[in-house]
Amino acid sequence: MSKDIHVAFIGNPNCGKTTLFNAYTGAHLKVANWPGVTVEKKEGAMRFHNENYKLVDLPGIYSLTSYTMEEKVSRQYILDDEVDIVVDVADASSLERNLYLALQLIELGKPMVLALNMMDIVEERGMDIDLHRLPEMLGIPVVPVSARKKRGLEILMHAVAHHQGRKPNDRIEHQHSEQELNSKHRHDHHKDCVVVYSDEIEDKIDIIEEALYEKYGELPNMRWHAIKELAQDAEITAKYPLDLPDVLDRSYEKDIIKQKYDLIEEIIQEVLVNKDKKTQATDRIDKYLTHPILGVPIFLAIMAFIFFLTFTIGDMFKDYLVEGIDIVSKNLTLLLEQFQVNQVVSSLLIDGAIAGVGGILAFLPNIFILFLALAVLEDSGYMSRVAYVMDGIMGKVGLSGRAFIPLLLGFGCSVPAIMASRALEDPHDRLKTILVTPFMSCSARLPIYILFAGTFFPDNAMLVAFSMYVLGIVVAIAVAKIFYKVDAPTHKNVLLIELPEYKSPNVTSIFLYAWEKVKSYLSKAGTTIFVASIIIWFILNFNLSGMVEINDSFGASIGKFLAPLLIPAGLGLWQIVVALISGIAAKEVVVASLSVLYGISNINSAEGMSEMVTQLAQAGFTQLNAYALMVFCLLYTPCIASIVTIKKETNSTKAMLFSIVFQMVVAYIMATLVYQIGSVILR
């Protein structure tokens, strides 16, 4: 029985690699994690010309350094002797940025094929790539494909079948001085190398290769190992230490990178005709959006505009939902009375389930608008610019701009945001990012802001809610700074991120994305929030004696016991305390709890808001109390789902418990400062 041919698919993020992989493997797919790490591993199988192929979809990476888990996993797999051939999938419409990984792979010396994907986009943009000159310059086969339109797939597999087992060989040298080009030693010794560096670096590579051979014998990819020694790659230098102080006098990584990009520029000049006008437009836009001074204010202005839309457009539709929920509540009440249903059951359904879940469902339009706007930012290519712009600020607190990506995702939901921290290679950076991510204002908190900002700050509701999002970012960065002071990293974080060309968002994609998020929200309303509403109704209507008035219930006893602790923060009402406790299940439950606590089935309607203001005002609850409450809700202990995710991602009960206690302390301090300082100012 013939041995399976192992094919590794590799490429930059968003190059269409997975689409191409799926086109070959179809349903024959196995998804797991790479051993010892939380990086997803995809394997598939196919048969081509009577041969069995095992295909592996490696994580999307930009280089073969070992800064991230994805890079480590990909590099180690390719270095593995089991890999017969590497398919480097490159986005042909962004050829210049994709060639860097290709050159690194060529240096590894593994058999490989370059798949130029998205050729349909290249044609649409009027670009022309010289498909004869490019393979000559790279010394490897180059196959144009379109994974989306399934063009060129069979030709690519023919190339894979033909070239597996064959190593790349070179046709060009990097342009240097005439003296360098006439060097016989260089011509003879490096004639099979695609990337030929300056004489200084090449001489050092020769010395290192000899030293490696003398100390460790013949290594596979000896030249690649020597280059990595020269770049002071931590993994390689630890595995193959050398005593060459005169040669390894510093890291030559920057020199090596620069000379690779110089070569890429020469290749592009020869093979790419008609530079895309869209690329030029992207460059012009980026002068402003990625400007070191203007970038952050522009980002804040865009977010403010998103919240303006969330409030104005969302509220238009919210009123209709409120009316619908009110009609359902009234009709169900009449129906229960008509059938003379037990008062306990009736109260459970109307005051518990309908009041709790209905109070949350009314915010669906606002949630949909928020996710729709975030999808537009992501699909247009702007989100990666935000990470780039924030890199300088994040660097000052010991993190790279890459860490800001999970924080951005936190605007939607903390759970996937915490999971996104997997992309951070350093375990300390990853832990810090996980611990600060829940400070970002997720969509579950939006109903709280809409309710209290709309009720207590009707003329400035949008600005008040927006201030919560800004405060979340500020607190997250400030806490990261504290962690940095306590545990300063021994290395400087470097951000390497693709800035894709701007494009018009795909209407279908962004609506599907927003709809998926709304479905998740509805699912939570039908499960977590429903169950929480029933539990809250129970503790607010019963004690050991049976069904009682709300002031004598279990909930009232718990709230009254803890309320004195929150008086300094302006949150000393027992009803508020009970609502905050319930919010640990899910932040939306705070609103559901208030509906039950104050007996307001239509809390989101004008009448419901007015009634809540009246009841709170009678207890001395003012605008300042409302703002302190929003601050507390923003910062306190994350929801159960986030807590479980923190435990899973850190594999540490200690980290999970620290997050619970630390966020509660931060929330208490911040809310107290807001209330106490505000009280002094307003005297």
GROMACS .gro file of C-alpha atoms in nm, residues 1-6 50-54:
model
   11
    1MET     CA    1   0.000   0.000   0.000
    2SER     CA    2   0.148   0.337  -0.106
    3LYS     CA    3   0.229   0.598   0.156
    4ASP     CA    4   0.004   0.905   0.177
    5ILE     CA    5   0.154   1.222   0.030
    6HIS     CA    6   0.152   1.492   0.299
   50ASN     CA    7  -0.448   0.702  -0.790
   51GLU     CA    8  -0.251   0.859  -0.506
   52ASN     CA    9  -0.374   0.931  -0.153
   53TYR     CA   10  -0.310   1.280  -0.023
   54LYS     CA   11  -0.323   1.398   0.337
   0.00000   0.00000   0.00000
